[in-house]
C-alpha positions as a printed Julia matrix, in Angstrom:
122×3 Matrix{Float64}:
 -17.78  -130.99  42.77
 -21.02  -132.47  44.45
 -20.05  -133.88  48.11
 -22.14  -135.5   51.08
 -20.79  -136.4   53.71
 -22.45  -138.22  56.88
 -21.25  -138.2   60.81
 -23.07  -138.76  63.87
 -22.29  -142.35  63.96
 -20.3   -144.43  66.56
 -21.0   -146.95  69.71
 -24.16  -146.84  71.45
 -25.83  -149.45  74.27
 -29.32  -150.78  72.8
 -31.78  -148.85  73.61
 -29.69  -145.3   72.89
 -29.82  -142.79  70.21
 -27.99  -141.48  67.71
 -28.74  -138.09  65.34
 -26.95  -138.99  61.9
 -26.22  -135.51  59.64
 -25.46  -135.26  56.02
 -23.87  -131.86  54.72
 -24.14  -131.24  51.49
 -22.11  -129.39  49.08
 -21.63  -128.68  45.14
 -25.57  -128.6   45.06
 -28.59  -126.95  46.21
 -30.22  -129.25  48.3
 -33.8   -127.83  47.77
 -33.36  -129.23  44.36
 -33.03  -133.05  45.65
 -34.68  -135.64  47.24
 -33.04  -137.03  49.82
 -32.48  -140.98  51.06
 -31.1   -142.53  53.96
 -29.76  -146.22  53.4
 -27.92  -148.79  55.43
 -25.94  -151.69  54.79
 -24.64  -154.17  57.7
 -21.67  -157.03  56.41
 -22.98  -159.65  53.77
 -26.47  -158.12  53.57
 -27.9   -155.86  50.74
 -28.36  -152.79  50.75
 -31.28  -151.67  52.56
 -33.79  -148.23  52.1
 -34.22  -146.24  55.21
 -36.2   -142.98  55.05
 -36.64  -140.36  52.03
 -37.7   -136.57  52.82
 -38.2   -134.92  49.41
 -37.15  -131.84  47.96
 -39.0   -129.18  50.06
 -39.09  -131.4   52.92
 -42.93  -131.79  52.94
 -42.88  -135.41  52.7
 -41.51  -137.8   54.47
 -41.4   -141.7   54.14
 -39.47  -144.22  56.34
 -39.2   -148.0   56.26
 -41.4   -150.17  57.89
 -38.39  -151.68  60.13
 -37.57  -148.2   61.04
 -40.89  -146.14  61.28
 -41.63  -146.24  64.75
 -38.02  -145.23  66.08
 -35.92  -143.08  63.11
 -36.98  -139.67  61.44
 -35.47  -137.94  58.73
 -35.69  -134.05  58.63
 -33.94  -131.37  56.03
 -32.71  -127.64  56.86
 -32.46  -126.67  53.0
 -31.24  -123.58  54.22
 -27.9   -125.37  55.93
 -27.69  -128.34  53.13
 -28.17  -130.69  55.4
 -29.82  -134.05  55.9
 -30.59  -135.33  59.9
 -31.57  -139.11  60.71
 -32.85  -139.19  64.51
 -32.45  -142.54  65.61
 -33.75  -143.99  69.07
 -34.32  -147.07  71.03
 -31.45  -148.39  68.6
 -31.07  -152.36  68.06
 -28.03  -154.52  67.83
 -30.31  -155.12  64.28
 -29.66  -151.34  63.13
 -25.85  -152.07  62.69
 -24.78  -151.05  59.72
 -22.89  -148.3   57.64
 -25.57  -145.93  56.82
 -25.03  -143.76  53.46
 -27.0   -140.42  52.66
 -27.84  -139.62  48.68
 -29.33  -136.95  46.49
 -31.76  -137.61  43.64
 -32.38  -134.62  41.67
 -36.39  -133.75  42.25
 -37.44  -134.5   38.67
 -36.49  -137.9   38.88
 -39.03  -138.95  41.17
 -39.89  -141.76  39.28
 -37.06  -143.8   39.07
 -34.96  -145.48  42.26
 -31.63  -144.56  41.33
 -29.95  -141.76  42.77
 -27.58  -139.38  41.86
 -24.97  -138.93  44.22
 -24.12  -140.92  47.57
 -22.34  -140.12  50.5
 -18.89  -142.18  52.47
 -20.98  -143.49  55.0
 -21.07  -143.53  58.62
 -20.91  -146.87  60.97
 -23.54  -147.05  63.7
 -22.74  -150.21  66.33
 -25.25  -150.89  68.4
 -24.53  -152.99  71.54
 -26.43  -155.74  73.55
């Protein structure tokens, strides 16, 4: 059985931080790609930040770029999102999933994670 499952998350004043893990289990995580997404009430779905499989790369959205970074530990099957100077505008439930590294070339991904709610305060 293939699990993720995020924590890190709670109530922080704007301008704080938050580190965001995703353990992994059921797979070897050197195999995937990993995403970090977000979703806040009535919006869609949003991308975050992707680290592939060896942890090599790493891409994160242009909302995002300046403040969050995603980093692996294959080794420990887990996924990290550093988050700082956090905005009332980076509420949201944030979800970690696993594509499988030879699917590169397609968005969807294989398995996704409970989620985690970050509120940020004003």
């Amino acid at each position: 059985q293939v699990h993720l499952v995020e924590s890190g998350g709670g109530l922080v004043q704007a301008g704080g931080s938050l580190r965001l893990s995703c353990a992994a289990s059921g797979l070897a995580l050197r195999s995937y790609d990993m995403g970090w997404f977000r979703q806040a009430p009535g919006k869609e779905r949003e991308f975050v930040a992707i680290s592939n499989w060896s942890g090599e790369r790493a891409y994160s959205a242009d909302s995002v770029k300046d403040r969050f970074t995603i980093s692996r530990d294959n080794a420990k099957n887990t996924v990290y999102l550093q988050m700082i100077s956090l905005k009332p505008e980076d509420t949201a439930v944030y979800y970690c999933a696993a594509r499988y590294k030879l699917k590169y070339n397609t968005p969807e991904y294989d398995f996704w994670g409970q989620g985690t709610q970050v509120t940020v305060s004003s």
